[in-house]
PDB file of C-alpha atoms in Angstrom:
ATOM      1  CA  UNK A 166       9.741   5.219  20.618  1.00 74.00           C
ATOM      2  CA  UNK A 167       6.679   5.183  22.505  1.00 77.00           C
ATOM      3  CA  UNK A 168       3.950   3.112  20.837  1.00 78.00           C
ATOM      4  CA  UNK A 169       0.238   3.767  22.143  1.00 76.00           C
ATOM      5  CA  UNK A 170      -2.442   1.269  21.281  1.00 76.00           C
ATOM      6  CA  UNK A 171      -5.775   2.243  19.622  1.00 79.00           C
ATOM      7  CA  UNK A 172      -8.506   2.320  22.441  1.00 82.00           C
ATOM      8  CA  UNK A 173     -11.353   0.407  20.229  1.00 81.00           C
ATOM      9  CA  UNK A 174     -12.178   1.302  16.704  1.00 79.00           C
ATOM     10  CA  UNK A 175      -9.300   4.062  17.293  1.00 77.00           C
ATOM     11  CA  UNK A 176      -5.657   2.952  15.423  1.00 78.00           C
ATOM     12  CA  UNK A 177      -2.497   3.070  17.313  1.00 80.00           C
ATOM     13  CA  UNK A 178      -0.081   5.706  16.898  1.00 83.00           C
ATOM     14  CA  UNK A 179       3.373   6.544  17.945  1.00 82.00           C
ATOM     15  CA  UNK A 180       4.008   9.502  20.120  1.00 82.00           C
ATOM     16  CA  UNK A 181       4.942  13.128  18.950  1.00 82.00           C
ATOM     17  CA  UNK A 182       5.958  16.365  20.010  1.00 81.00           C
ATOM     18  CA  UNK A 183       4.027  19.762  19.700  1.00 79.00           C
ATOM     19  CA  UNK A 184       5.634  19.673  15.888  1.00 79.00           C
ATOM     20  CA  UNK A 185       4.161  16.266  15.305  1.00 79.00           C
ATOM     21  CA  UNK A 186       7.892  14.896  15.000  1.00 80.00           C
ATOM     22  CA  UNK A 187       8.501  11.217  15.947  1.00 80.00           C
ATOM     23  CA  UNK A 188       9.733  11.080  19.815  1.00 82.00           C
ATOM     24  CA  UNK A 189      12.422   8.432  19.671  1.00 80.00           C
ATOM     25  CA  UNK A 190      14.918   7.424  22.856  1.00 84.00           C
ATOM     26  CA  UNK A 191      18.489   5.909  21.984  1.00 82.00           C
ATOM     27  CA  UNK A 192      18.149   3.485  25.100  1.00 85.00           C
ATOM     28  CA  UNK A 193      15.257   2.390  27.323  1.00 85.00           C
ATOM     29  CA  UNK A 194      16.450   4.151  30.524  1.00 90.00           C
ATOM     30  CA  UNK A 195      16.018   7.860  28.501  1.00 90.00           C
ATOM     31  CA  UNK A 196      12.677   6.342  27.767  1.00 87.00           C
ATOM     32  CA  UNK A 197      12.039   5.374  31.657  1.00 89.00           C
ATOM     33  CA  UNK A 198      12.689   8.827  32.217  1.00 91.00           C
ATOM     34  CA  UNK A 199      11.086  10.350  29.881  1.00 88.00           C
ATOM     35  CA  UNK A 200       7.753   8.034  30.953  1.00 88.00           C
ATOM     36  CA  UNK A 201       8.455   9.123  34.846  1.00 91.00           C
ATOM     37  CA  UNK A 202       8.641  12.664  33.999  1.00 91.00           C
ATOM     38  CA  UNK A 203       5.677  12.868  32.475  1.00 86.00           C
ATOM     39  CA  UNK A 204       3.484   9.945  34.110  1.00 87.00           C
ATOM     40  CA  UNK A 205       3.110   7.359  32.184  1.00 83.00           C
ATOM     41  CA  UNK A 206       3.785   3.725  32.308  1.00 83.00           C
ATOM     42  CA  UNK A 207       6.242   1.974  30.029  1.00 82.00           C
ATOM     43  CA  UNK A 208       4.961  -1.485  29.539  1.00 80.00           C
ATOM     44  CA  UNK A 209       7.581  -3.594  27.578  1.00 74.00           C
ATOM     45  CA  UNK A 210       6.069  -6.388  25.282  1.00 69.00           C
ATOM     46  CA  UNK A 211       8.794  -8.807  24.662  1.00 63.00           C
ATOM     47  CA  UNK A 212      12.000  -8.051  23.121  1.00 58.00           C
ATOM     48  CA  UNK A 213      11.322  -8.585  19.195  1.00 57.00           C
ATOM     49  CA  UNK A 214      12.695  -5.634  17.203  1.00 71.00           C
ATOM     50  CA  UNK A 215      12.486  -4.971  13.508  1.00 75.00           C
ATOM     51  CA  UNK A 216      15.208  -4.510  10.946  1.00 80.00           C
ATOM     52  CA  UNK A 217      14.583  -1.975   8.232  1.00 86.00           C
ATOM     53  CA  UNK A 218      17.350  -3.541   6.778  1.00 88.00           C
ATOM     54  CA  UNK A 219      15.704  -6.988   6.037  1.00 89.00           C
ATOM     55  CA  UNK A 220      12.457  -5.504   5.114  1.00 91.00           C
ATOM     56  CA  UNK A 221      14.599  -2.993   2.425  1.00 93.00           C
ATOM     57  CA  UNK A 222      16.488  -5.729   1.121  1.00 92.00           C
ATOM     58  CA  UNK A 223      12.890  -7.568   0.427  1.00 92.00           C
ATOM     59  CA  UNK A 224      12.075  -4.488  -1.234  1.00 93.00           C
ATOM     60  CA  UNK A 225      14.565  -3.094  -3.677  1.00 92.00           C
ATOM     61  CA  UNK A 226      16.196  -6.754  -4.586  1.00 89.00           C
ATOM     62  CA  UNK A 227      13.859  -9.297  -5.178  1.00 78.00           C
ATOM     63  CA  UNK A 228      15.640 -12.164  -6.721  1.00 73.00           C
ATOM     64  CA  UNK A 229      17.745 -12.066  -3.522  1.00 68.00           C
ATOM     65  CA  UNK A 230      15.289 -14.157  -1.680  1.00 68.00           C
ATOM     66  CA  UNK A 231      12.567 -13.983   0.627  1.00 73.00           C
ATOM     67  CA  UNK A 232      12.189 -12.284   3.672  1.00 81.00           C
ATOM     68  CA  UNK A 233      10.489 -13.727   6.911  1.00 83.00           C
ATOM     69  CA  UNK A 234       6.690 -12.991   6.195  1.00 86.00           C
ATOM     70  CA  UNK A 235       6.541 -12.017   9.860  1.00 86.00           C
ATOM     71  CA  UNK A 236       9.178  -9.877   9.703  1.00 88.00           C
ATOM     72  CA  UNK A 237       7.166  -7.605   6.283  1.00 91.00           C
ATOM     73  CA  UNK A 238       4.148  -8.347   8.200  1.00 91.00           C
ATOM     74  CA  UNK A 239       5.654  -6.327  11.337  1.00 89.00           C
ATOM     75  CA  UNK A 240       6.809  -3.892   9.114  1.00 92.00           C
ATOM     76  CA  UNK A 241       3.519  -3.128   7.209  1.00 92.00           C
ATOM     77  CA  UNK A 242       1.559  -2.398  10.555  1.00 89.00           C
ATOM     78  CA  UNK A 243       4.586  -0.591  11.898  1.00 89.00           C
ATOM     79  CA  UNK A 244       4.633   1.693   8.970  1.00 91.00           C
ATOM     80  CA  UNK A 245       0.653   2.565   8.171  1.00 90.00           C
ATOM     81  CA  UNK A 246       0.940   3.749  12.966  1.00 89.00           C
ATOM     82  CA  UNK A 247       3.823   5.353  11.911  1.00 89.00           C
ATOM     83  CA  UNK A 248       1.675   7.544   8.872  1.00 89.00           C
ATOM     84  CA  UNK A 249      -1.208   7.934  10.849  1.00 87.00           C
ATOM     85  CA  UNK A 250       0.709   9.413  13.872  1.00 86.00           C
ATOM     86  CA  UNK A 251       3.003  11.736  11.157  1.00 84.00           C
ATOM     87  CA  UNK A 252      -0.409  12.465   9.902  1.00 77.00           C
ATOM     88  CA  UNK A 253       0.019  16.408  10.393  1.00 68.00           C
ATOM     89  CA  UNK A 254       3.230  16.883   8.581  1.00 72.00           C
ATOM     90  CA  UNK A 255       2.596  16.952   4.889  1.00 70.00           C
ATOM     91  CA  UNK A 256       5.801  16.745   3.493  1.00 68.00           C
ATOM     92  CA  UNK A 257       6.516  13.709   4.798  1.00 74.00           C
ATOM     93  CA  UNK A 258       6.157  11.001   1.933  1.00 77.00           C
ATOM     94  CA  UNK A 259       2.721   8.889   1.986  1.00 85.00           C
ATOM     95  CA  UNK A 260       1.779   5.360   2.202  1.00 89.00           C
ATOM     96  CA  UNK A 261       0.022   4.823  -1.173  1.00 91.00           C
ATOM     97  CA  UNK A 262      -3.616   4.003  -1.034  1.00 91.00           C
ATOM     98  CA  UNK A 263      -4.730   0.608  -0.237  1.00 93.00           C
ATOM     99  CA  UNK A 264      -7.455  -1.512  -1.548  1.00 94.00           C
ATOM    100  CA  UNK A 265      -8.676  -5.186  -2.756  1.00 96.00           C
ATOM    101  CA  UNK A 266      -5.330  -5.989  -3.796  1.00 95.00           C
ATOM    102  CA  UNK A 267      -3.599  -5.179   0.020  1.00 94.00           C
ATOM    103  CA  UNK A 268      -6.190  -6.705   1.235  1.00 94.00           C
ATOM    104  CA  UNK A 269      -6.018  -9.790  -0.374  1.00 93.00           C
ATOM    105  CA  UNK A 270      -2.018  -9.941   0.407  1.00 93.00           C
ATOM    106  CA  UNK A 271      -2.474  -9.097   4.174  1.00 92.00           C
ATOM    107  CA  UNK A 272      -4.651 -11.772   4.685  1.00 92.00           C
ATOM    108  CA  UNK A 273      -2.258 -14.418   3.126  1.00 91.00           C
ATOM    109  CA  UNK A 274       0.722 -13.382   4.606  1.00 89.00           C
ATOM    110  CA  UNK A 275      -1.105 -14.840   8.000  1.00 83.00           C
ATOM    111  CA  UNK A 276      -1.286 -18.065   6.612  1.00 77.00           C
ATOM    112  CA  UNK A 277       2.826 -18.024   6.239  1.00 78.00           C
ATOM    113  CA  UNK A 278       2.905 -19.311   2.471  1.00 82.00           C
ATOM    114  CA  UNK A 279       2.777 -15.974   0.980  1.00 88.00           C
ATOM    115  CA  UNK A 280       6.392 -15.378   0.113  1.00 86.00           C
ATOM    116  CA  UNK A 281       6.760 -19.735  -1.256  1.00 84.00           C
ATOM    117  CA  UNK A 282       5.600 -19.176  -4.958  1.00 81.00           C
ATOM    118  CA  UNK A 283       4.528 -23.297  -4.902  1.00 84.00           C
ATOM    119  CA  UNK A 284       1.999 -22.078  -2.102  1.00 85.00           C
ATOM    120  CA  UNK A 285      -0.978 -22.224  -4.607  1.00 87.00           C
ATOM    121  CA  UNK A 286      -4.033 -19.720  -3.746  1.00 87.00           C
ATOM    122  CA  UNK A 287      -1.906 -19.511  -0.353  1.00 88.00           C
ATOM    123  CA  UNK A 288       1.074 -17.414  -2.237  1.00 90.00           C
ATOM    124  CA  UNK A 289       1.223 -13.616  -3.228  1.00 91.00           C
ATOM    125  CA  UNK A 290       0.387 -12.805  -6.692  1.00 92.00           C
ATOM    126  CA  UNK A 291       3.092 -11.183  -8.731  1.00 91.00           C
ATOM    127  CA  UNK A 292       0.577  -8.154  -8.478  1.00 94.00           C
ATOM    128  CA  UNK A 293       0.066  -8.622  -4.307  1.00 94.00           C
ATOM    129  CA  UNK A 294       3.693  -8.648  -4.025  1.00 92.00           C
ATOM    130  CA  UNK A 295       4.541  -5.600  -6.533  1.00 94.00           C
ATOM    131  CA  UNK A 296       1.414  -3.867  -4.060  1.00 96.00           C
ATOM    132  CA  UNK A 297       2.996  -4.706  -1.009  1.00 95.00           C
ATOM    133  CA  UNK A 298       7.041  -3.823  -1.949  1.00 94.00           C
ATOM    134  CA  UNK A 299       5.559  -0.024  -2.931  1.00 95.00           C
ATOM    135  CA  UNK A 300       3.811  -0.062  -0.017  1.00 96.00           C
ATOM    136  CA  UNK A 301       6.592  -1.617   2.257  1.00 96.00           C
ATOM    137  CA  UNK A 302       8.957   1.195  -0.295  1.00 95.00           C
ATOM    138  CA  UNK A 303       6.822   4.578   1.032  1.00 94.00           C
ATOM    139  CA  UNK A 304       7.102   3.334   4.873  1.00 93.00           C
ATOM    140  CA  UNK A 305      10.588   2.947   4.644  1.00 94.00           C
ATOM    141  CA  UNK A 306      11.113   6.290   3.176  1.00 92.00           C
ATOM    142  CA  UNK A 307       8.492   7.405   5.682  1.00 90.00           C
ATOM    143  CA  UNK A 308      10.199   6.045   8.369  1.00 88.00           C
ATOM    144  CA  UNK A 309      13.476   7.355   7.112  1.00 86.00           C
ATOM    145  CA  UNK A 310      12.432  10.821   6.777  1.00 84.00           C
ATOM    146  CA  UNK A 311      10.366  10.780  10.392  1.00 81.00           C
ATOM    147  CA  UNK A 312      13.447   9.241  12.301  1.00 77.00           C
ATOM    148  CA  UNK A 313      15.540  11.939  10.788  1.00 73.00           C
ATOM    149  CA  UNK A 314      13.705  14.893  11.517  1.00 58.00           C
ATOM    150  CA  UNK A 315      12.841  13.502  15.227  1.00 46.00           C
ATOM    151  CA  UNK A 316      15.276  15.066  16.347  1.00 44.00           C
ATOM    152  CA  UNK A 317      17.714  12.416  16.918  1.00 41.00           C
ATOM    153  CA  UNK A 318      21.019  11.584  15.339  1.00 38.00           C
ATOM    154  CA  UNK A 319      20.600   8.167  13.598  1.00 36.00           C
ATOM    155  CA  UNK A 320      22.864   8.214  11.337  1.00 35.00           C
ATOM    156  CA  UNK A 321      22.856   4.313  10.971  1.00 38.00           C
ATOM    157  CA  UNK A 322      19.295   2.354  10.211  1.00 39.00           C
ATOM    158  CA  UNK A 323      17.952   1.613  13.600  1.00 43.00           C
ATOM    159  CA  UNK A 324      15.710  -1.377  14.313  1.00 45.00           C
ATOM    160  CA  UNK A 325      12.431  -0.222  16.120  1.00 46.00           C
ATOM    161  CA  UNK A 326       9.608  -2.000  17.785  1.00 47.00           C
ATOM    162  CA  UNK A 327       6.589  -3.491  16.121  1.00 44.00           C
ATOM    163  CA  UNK A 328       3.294  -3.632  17.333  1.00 42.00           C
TER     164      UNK A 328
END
């Protein structure tokens, strides 16, 4: 996928056709070319990918354990590009609204603790966590629905570049 970064206040966004579907590549040389053809640069930064995987195993089973707060971090800024560049299809599913409450569990997850209940003020709530897992919930089924109407055949969950 091609990610473009927000130019100042603006957010970043993934790219889309004429149809505002996702564009996604199954290898980086169809992205090359795809970047050649229509001249732009492909600047790589690093080789971390994300697994949908981890994040939905965070989300649907949570007595299983923790997942790496990087890893849901990732995922939560992956997911809110991913609805504001899918803005123009309204079928798609949503992210649900944030407020105080995401807030409050973004900025803890930085600290690393927020996933080790015996993190004191450092550790999610059991409300901050039920906020972020619906939230983390809608960008997976976001992301699910966008990567299958891209146009590709992913038939498998793909991991995907964050941000």
């Amino acid at each position: 996928m091609i990610w473009r970064p927000g130019e100042g206040d603006a957010p970043a966004e993934l790219a889309v056709d004429d149809l505002g579907r996702l564009i996604a590549f199954h290898d980086l040389e169809t992205l090359q070319e795809h970047c050649d053809r229509n001249g732009s640069e492909l600047v790589r930064e690093g080789e971390a990918t994300l697994d949908p995987a981890v994040v939905r195993r965070w989300v649907e089973h949570p007595g299983l354990g923790s997942a790496p707060a990087g890893e849901l971090l990732d995922a939560w800024n992956f997911f809110e590009d991913l609805a504001h560049s899918l803005k123009a299809r309204p079928l798609l599913p949503r992210l649900p609204p944030q407020g105080p409450i995401h807030d409050a569990a973004y900025e803890k997850i930085f600290g690393g603790e927020a996933l080790d209940p015996t993190a004191g003020e450092g550790a999610w709530t059991d409300e901050e966590a039920a906020a972020v897992r619906e939230l983390l919930r809608a960008g997976l089924d976001l992301w699910e629905q966008a990567a299958h109407g891209s146009g590709t055949d992913w038939s498998e969950p793909r991991a995907f570049r964050p941000r």
